[in-house]
CSV table of C-alpha atoms in Angstrom, one decimal:
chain,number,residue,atom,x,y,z
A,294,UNK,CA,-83.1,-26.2,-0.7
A,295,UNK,CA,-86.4,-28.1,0.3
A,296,UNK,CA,-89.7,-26.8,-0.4
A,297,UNK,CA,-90.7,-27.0,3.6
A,298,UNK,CA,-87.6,-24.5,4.1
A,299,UNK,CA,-89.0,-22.1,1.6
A,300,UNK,CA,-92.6,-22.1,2.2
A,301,UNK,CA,-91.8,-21.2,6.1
A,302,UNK,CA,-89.5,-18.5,5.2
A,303,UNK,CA,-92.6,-16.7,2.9
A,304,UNK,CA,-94.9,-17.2,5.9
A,305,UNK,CA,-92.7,-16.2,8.0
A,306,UNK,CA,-91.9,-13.1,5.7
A,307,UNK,CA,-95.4,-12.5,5.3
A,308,UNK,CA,-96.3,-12.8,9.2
A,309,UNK,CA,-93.3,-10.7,10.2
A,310,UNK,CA,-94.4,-7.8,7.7
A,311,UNK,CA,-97.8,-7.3,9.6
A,312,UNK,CA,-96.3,-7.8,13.6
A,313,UNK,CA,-93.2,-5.1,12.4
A,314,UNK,CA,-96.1,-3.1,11.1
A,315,UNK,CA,-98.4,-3.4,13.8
A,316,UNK,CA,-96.0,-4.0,16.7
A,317,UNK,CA,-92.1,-1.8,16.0
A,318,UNK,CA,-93.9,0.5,13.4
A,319,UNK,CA,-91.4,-1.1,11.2
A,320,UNK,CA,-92.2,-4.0,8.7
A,321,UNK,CA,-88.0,-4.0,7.4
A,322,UNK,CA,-87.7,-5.3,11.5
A,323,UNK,CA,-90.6,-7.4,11.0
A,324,UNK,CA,-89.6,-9.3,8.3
A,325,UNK,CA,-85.9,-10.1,9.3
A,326,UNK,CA,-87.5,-11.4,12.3
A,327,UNK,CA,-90.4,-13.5,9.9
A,328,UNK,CA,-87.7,-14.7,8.0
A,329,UNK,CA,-85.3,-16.2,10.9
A,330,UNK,CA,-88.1,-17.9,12.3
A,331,UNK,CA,-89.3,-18.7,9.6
A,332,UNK,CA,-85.9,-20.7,8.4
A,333,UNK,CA,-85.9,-22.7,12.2
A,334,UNK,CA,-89.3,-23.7,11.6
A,335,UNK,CA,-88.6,-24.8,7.5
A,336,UNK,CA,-85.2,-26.0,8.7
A,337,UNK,CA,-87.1,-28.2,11.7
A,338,UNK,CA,-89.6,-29.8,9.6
A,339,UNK,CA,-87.6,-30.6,6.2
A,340,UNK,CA,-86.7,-33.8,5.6
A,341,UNK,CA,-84.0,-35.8,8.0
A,342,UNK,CA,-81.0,-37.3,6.5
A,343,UNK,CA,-79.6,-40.7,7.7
C-alpha cells in the first residue's frame, strides 16, 4: 500500500473522530466516515500506473 494511501486514511481517522464527536455525538460514526474518505482521497493521489 502507498504511503499517500495511508497518511489520508490517519487524517481522515483523525478528522472523522472530532466531526462524529462534535456533529453525531458519535466518534465510532465519525471515524468510519474519516476513514472512507480518507482512502478516496489517498487512493486519488497515489501514484498512477501505466
Amino acid at each position: 500500500m502507498n504511503t499517500q494511501l495511508w497518511i489520508a486514511c490517519l487524517l481522515g481517522a483523525a478528522a472523522g473522530l472530532i466531526v462524529g464527536q462534535l456533529i453525531f455525538n458519535s466518534p465510532f460514526v465519525g471515524i468510519l466516515l474519516g476513514l472512507g474518505l480518507g482512502a478516496l482521497v489517498g487512493a486519488a493521489t497515489g501514484p498512477r500506473r501505466e
